[in-house]
């Protein structure tokens, strides 16, 4: 889900010729510093609203730039929250002049279900979901996230009784798998994961 706002600044700025995308605040090449500047402006705003700033993407969109901001939080982000933070981000970007004179289109959205699992918070939010994990040694593991912490994740396949522990250091890449036949699986596994009094951080 997302909200798109077209900010009608003047047309003096030249459009970006490439797409620039980064985890919010992640260092990169010279142009990614634009993402870094935006992250420095927007992160405190998102935190104040109880949201995590997940990613900022800047891309060419004709004579304008498309600024795509991805936000998330435990329990997910609904349309009302997206609309509210969109207005706040737009006002902050205008007042800070973070985009200079370049006109831009702002798009604020929540992550897709198949987004990469990178940080511990991503794994926590995937509790109960089926994930496919590529390990550093080339092996692949698939299972449901039973529980996770700051060091790793416990996975269990549907036909197994025991969990497999995977440390984050072993993970080369991981994504949630899209399913159509396991409605309610997330609640089932969340209840199991919390039955011993342990809650995700």
Tab-separated table of N, CA and C in Angstrom, residues 76-181:
chain	number	residue	atom	x	y	z
A	76	UNK	N	2.488	-4.040	11.088
A	76	UNK	CA	2.174	-3.532	9.757
A	76	UNK	C	1.745	-2.079	9.763
A	77	UNK	N	1.646	-1.507	8.582
A	77	UNK	CA	1.288	-0.100	8.397
A	77	UNK	C	0.001	-0.029	7.593
A	78	UNK	N	-1.047	0.584	8.151
A	78	UNK	CA	-2.315	0.680	7.429
A	78	UNK	C	-2.364	1.953	6.589
A	79	UNK	N	-3.435	2.092	5.822
A	79	UNK	CA	-3.545	3.223	4.894
A	79	UNK	C	-3.588	4.561	5.614
A	80	UNK	N	-4.239	4.605	6.764
A	80	UNK	CA	-4.313	5.862	7.503
A	80	UNK	C	-2.927	6.303	7.955
A	81	UNK	N	-2.130	5.342	8.432
A	81	UNK	CA	-0.777	5.675	8.877
A	81	UNK	C	0.083	6.137	7.707
A	82	UNK	N	-0.078	5.476	6.545
A	82	UNK	CA	0.678	5.870	5.354
A	82	UNK	C	0.292	7.285	4.924
A	83	UNK	N	-1.002	7.594	4.937
A	83	UNK	CA	-1.452	8.928	4.531
A	83	UNK	C	-0.917	9.996	5.486
A	84	UNK	N	-0.942	9.695	6.776
A	84	UNK	CA	-0.483	10.667	7.772
A	84	UNK	C	1.015	10.934	7.647
A	85	UNK	N	1.809	9.869	7.515
A	85	UNK	CA	3.254	10.071	7.415
A	85	UNK	C	3.625	10.676	6.064
A	86	UNK	N	2.826	10.412	5.020
A	86	UNK	CA	3.069	11.036	3.706
A	86	UNK	C	2.975	12.548	3.801
A	87	UNK	N	1.937	13.022	4.479
A	87	UNK	CA	1.766	14.471	4.632
A	87	UNK	C	2.911	15.070	5.445
A	88	UNK	N	3.308	14.374	6.504
A	88	UNK	CA	4.387	14.879	7.349
A	88	UNK	C	5.716	14.901	6.592
A	89	UNK	N	5.994	13.836	5.830
A	89	UNK	CA	7.242	13.776	5.062
A	89	UNK	C	7.270	14.870	3.993
A	90	UNK	N	6.148	15.063	3.313
A	90	UNK	CA	6.083	16.085	2.274
A	90	UNK	C	6.373	17.469	2.842
A	91	UNK	N	5.754	17.767	3.984
A	91	UNK	CA	5.962	19.073	4.613
A	91	UNK	C	7.412	19.236	5.059
A	92	UNK	N	7.998	18.174	5.601
A	92	UNK	CA	9.384	18.235	6.071
A	92	UNK	C	10.354	18.399	4.911
A	93	UNK	N	10.116	17.687	3.807
A	93	UNK	CA	10.993	17.809	2.652
A	93	UNK	C	10.934	19.201	2.058
A	94	UNK	N	9.756	19.785	2.044
A	94	UNK	CA	9.625	21.138	1.506
A	94	UNK	C	10.320	22.161	2.408
A	95	UNK	N	10.123	22.037	3.714
A	95	UNK	CA	10.689	23.023	4.631
A	95	UNK	C	12.202	22.894	4.735
A	96	UNK	N	12.714	21.662	4.560
A	96	UNK	CA	14.160	21.461	4.650
A	96	UNK	C	14.855	21.691	3.316
A	97	UNK	N	14.087	21.771	2.237
A	97	UNK	CA	14.633	21.932	0.889
A	97	UNK	C	15.621	20.817	0.559
A	98	UNK	N	15.312	19.593	1.041
A	98	UNK	CA	16.220	18.458	0.855
A	98	UNK	C	16.406	18.100	-0.615
A	99	UNK	N	15.415	18.417	-1.456
A	99	UNK	CA	15.511	18.102	-2.880
A	99	UNK	C	15.970	19.284	-3.710
A	100	UNK	N	16.323	20.392	-3.055
A	100	UNK	CA	16.759	21.557	-3.803
A	100	UNK	C	15.631	22.108	-4.671
A	101	UNK	N	15.973	22.543	-5.884
A	101	UNK	CA	14.982	23.124	-6.784
A	101	UNK	C	14.346	22.094	-7.709
A	102	UNK	N	14.764	20.842	-7.590
A	102	UNK	CA	14.267	19.810	-8.490
A	102	UNK	C	12.841	19.411	-8.107
A	103	UNK	N	11.887	19.478	-9.043
A	103	UNK	CA	10.530	19.013	-8.738
A	103	UNK	C	10.519	17.507	-8.533
A	104	UNK	N	9.650	17.040	-7.678
A	104	UNK	CA	9.657	15.608	-7.380
A	104	UNK	C	8.253	15.093	-7.104
A	105	UNK	N	8.120	13.793	-7.246
A	105	UNK	CA	6.906	13.073	-6.876
A	105	UNK	C	7.263	12.203	-5.680
A	106	UNK	N	6.525	12.360	-4.600
A	106	UNK	CA	6.781	11.592	-3.387
A	106	UNK	C	5.823	10.408	-3.314
A	107	UNK	N	6.393	9.230	-3.074
A	107	UNK	CA	5.589	8.023	-2.895
A	107	UNK	C	6.006	7.378	-1.581
A	108	UNK	N	5.057	7.232	-0.673
A	108	UNK	CA	5.315	6.583	0.611
A	108	UNK	C	4.556	5.269	0.632
A	109	UNK	N	5.241	4.190	1.006
A	109	UNK	CA	4.626	2.872	0.932
A	109	UNK	C	5.171	1.983	2.043
A	110	UNK	N	4.518	0.854	2.247
A	110	UNK	CA	5.016	-0.165	3.163
A	110	UNK	C	5.693	-1.261	2.347
A	111	UNK	N	6.540	-2.087	2.969
A	111	UNK	CA	7.263	-3.105	2.207
A	111	UNK	C	6.331	-4.161	1.622
A	112	UNK	N	6.708	-4.730	0.489
A	112	UNK	CA	5.965	-5.847	-0.076
A	112	UNK	C	6.230	-7.105	0.730
A	113	UNK	N	5.362	-8.081	0.595
A	113	UNK	CA	5.496	-9.307	1.381
A	113	UNK	C	6.768	-10.062	1.039
A	114	UNK	N	7.293	-9.873	-0.175
A	114	UNK	CA	8.483	-10.620	-0.592
A	114	UNK	C	9.772	-9.821	-0.440
A	115	UNK	N	9.756	-8.792	0.406
A	115	UNK	CA	10.959	-7.987	0.584
A	115	UNK	C	12.046	-8.834	1.250
A	116	UNK	N	13.316	-8.527	1.001
A	116	UNK	CA	14.410	-9.290	1.623
A	116	UNK	C	14.377	-9.144	3.142
A	117	UNK	N	14.728	-10.209	3.832
A	117	UNK	CA	14.838	-10.183	5.286
A	117	UNK	C	16.290	-9.861	5.617
A	118	UNK	N	16.534	-8.686	6.134
A	118	UNK	CA	17.892	-8.210	6.348
A	118	UNK	C	18.186	-7.996	7.832
A	119	UNK	N	17.292	-7.316	8.530
A	119	UNK	CA	17.528	-6.985	9.926
A	119	UNK	C	16.699	-7.875	10.849
A	120	UNK	N	17.097	-7.978	12.128
A	120	UNK	CA	16.313	-8.784	13.073
A	120	UNK	C	14.835	-8.404	13.117
A	121	UNK	N	14.536	-7.121	12.966
A	121	UNK	CA	13.131	-6.698	12.976
A	121	UNK	C	12.355	-7.307	11.818
A	122	UNK	N	13.000	-7.478	10.662
A	122	UNK	CA	12.332	-8.097	9.515
A	122	UNK	C	11.948	-9.537	9.836
A	123	UNK	N	12.860	-10.267	10.488
A	123	UNK	CA	12.572	-11.659	10.853
A	123	UNK	C	11.455	-11.712	11.888
A	124	UNK	N	11.486	-10.803	12.858
A	124	UNK	CA	10.440	-10.776	13.879
A	124	UNK	C	9.070	-10.576	13.240
A	125	UNK	N	9.001	-9.677	12.270
A	125	UNK	CA	7.725	-9.392	11.620
A	125	UNK	C	7.281	-10.507	10.692
A	126	UNK	N	8.201	-11.431	10.385
A	126	UNK	CA	7.868	-12.565	9.515
A	126	UNK	C	7.487	-13.807	10.313
A	127	UNK	N	7.301	-13.687	11.627
A	127	UNK	CA	6.934	-14.841	12.443
A	127	UNK	C	5.693	-15.533	11.876
A	128	UNK	N	5.811	-16.850	11.689
A	128	UNK	CA	4.708	-17.618	11.137
A	128	UNK	C	4.710	-17.726	9.626
A	129	UNK	N	5.565	-16.952	8.974
A	129	UNK	CA	5.595	-16.961	7.511
A	129	UNK	C	6.599	-17.990	7.004
A	130	UNK	N	6.330	-18.509	5.808
A	130	UNK	CA	7.241	-19.419	5.137
A	130	UNK	C	8.345	-18.605	4.470
A	131	UNK	N	9.606	-18.945	4.753
A	131	UNK	CA	10.724	-18.201	4.184
A	131	UNK	C	11.688	-19.163	3.489
A	132	UNK	N	12.368	-18.646	2.511
A	132	UNK	CA	13.409	-19.387	1.810
A	132	UNK	C	14.732	-18.690	2.077
A	133	UNK	N	15.685	-19.442	2.620
A	133	UNK	CA	16.948	-18.862	3.057
A	133	UNK	C	18.096	-19.474	2.276
A	134	UNK	N	18.884	-18.633	1.649
A	134	UNK	CA	20.110	-19.070	0.989
A	134	UNK	C	21.259	-18.879	1.962
A	135	UNK	N	21.950	-19.990	2.268
A	135	UNK	CA	23.043	-19.937	3.218
A	135	UNK	C	24.362	-19.624	2.520
A	136	UNK	N	25.318	-19.138	3.290
A	136	UNK	CA	26.598	-18.712	2.715
A	136	UNK	C	27.315	-19.854	2.000
A	137	UNK	N	27.120	-21.083	2.431
A	137	UNK	CA	27.790	-22.214	1.804
A	137	UNK	C	27.127	-22.721	0.545
A	138	UNK	N	26.028	-22.092	0.129
A	138	UNK	CA	25.335	-22.498	-1.084
A	138	UNK	C	24.100	-23.344	-0.845
A	139	UNK	N	23.898	-23.805	0.408
A	139	UNK	CA	22.721	-24.613	0.720
A	139	UNK	C	21.504	-23.705	0.890
A	140	UNK	N	20.321	-24.269	0.632
A	140	UNK	CA	19.073	-23.534	0.792
A	140	UNK	C	18.198	-24.219	1.835
A	141	UNK	N	17.614	-23.418	2.711
A	141	UNK	CA	16.719	-23.927	3.746
A	141	UNK	C	15.379	-23.224	3.597
A	142	UNK	N	14.302	-23.983	3.714
A	142	UNK	CA	12.967	-23.402	3.653
A	142	UNK	C	12.178	-23.848	4.875
A	143	UNK	N	11.507	-22.930	5.520
A	143	UNK	CA	10.720	-23.269	6.698
A	143	UNK	C	9.978	-22.054	7.204
A	144	UNK	N	9.176	-22.286	8.238
A	144	UNK	CA	8.427	-21.190	8.839
A	144	UNK	C	9.202	-20.598	10.004
A	145	UNK	N	9.088	-19.294	10.147
A	145	UNK	CA	9.761	-18.616	11.237
A	145	UNK	C	8.963	-18.872	12.518
A	146	UNK	N	9.557	-19.620	13.432
A	146	UNK	CA	8.907	-19.906	14.706
A	146	UNK	C	9.214	-18.797	15.713
A	147	UNK	N	10.491	-18.442	15.805
A	147	UNK	CA	10.898	-17.330	16.670
A	147	UNK	C	12.242	-16.811	16.177
A	148	UNK	N	12.552	-15.600	16.594
A	148	UNK	CA	13.825	-14.999	16.200
A	148	UNK	C	14.310	-14.093	17.317
A	149	UNK	N	15.612	-13.807	17.295
A	149	UNK	CA	16.188	-12.871	18.258
A	149	UNK	C	17.279	-12.085	17.547
A	150	UNK	N	18.143	-11.441	18.304
A	150	UNK	CA	19.174	-10.603	17.683
A	150	UNK	C	20.294	-11.403	17.044
A	151	UNK	N	20.359	-12.711	17.321
A	151	UNK	CA	21.457	-13.535	16.806
A	151	UNK	C	21.051	-14.438	15.654
A	152	UNK	N	19.794	-14.854	15.606
A	152	UNK	CA	19.380	-15.789	14.573
A	152	UNK	C	17.908	-16.103	14.636
A	153	UNK	N	17.522	-17.132	13.886
A	153	UNK	CA	16.102	-17.457	13.727
A	153	UNK	C	15.910	-18.965	13.813
A	154	UNK	N	14.785	-19.387	14.380
A	154	UNK	CA	14.407	-20.798	14.420
A	154	UNK	C	13.372	-21.053	13.334
A	155	UNK	N	13.682	-21.980	12.430
A	155	UNK	CA	12.805	-22.325	11.317
A	155	UNK	C	12.301	-23.753	11.484
A	156	UNK	N	11.082	-23.998	11.007
A	156	UNK	CA	10.551	-25.352	11.017
A	156	UNK	C	9.767	-25.595	9.743
A	157	UNK	N	10.106	-26.674	9.061
A	157	UNK	CA	9.354	-27.035	7.860
A	157	UNK	C	8.041	-27.674	8.283
A	158	UNK	N	7.051	-27.668	7.388
A	158	UNK	CA	5.722	-28.162	7.724
A	158	UNK	C	5.716	-29.648	8.056
A	159	UNK	N	6.696	-30.410	7.550
A	159	UNK	CA	6.714	-31.848	7.783
A	159	UNK	C	7.767	-32.261	8.810
A	160	UNK	N	8.272	-31.296	9.594
A	160	UNK	CA	9.291	-31.616	10.586
A	160	UNK	C	8.793	-31.289	11.986
A	161	UNK	N	9.279	-32.051	12.968
A	161	UNK	CA	8.890	-31.831	14.351
A	161	UNK	C	9.814	-30.848	15.061
A	162	UNK	N	11.075	-30.823	14.646
A	162	UNK	CA	12.061	-29.982	15.324
A	162	UNK	C	12.398	-28.749	14.484
A	163	UNK	N	12.854	-27.717	15.186
A	163	UNK	CA	13.262	-26.484	14.520
A	163	UNK	C	14.732	-26.563	14.109
A	164	UNK	N	15.072	-25.792	13.108
A	164	UNK	CA	16.458	-25.631	12.677
A	164	UNK	C	16.877	-24.216	13.030
A	165	UNK	N	17.993	-24.090	13.728
A	165	UNK	CA	18.507	-22.787	14.114
A	165	UNK	C	19.442	-22.259	13.034
A	166	UNK	N	19.197	-21.054	12.573
A	166	UNK	CA	20.043	-20.417	11.562
A	166	UNK	C	20.521	-19.083	12.129
A	167	UNK	N	21.808	-18.902	12.210
A	167	UNK	CA	22.340	-17.618	12.670
A	167	UNK	C	22.364	-16.641	11.496
A	168	UNK	N	22.212	-15.366	11.787
A	168	UNK	CA	22.185	-14.372	10.720
A	168	UNK	C	23.503	-14.338	9.946
A	169	UNK	N	24.606	-14.715	10.606
A	169	UNK	CA	25.885	-14.734	9.924
A	169	UNK	C	25.963	-15.766	8.817
A	170	UNK	N	25.090	-16.776	8.861
A	170	UNK	CA	25.075	-17.819	7.830
A	170	UNK	C	24.246	-17.418	6.615
A	171	UNK	N	23.416	-16.382	6.755
A	171	UNK	CA	22.430	-16.051	5.738
A	171	UNK	C	23.046	-15.204	4.626
A	172	UNK	N	22.952	-15.717	3.388
A	172	UNK	CA	23.389	-14.948	2.224
A	172	UNK	C	22.224	-14.160	1.630
A	173	UNK	N	21.023	-14.652	1.817
A	173	UNK	CA	19.824	-13.975	1.320
A	173	UNK	C	18.590	-14.711	1.807
A	174	UNK	N	17.507	-13.979	2.039
A	174	UNK	CA	16.276	-14.611	2.530
A	174	UNK	C	15.070	-13.773	2.160
A	175	UNK	N	13.990	-14.462	1.783
A	175	UNK	CA	12.738	-13.789	1.436
A	175	UNK	C	11.560	-14.605	1.933
A	176	UNK	N	10.495	-13.883	2.257
A	176	UNK	CA	9.230	-14.531	2.573
A	176	UNK	C	8.632	-15.081	1.286
A	177	UNK	N	8.073	-16.280	1.353
A	177	UNK	CA	7.446	-16.897	0.196
A	177	UNK	C	5.948	-16.584	0.171
A	178	UNK	N	5.441	-16.247	-0.988
A	178	UNK	CA	4.020	-15.946	-1.138
A	178	UNK	C	3.229	-17.249	-1.100
A	179	UNK	N	2.193	-17.292	-0.253
A	179	UNK	CA	1.372	-18.500	-0.111
A	179	UNK	C	-0.095	-18.150	-0.326
A	180	UNK	N	-0.842	-19.149	-0.773
A	180	UNK	CA	-2.271	-18.954	-0.989
A	180	UNK	C	-3.116	-19.992	-0.258
A	181	UNK	N	-2.466	-20.944	0.424
A	181	UNK	CA	-3.238	-22.062	0.991
A	181	UNK	C	-3.125	-22.193	2.499
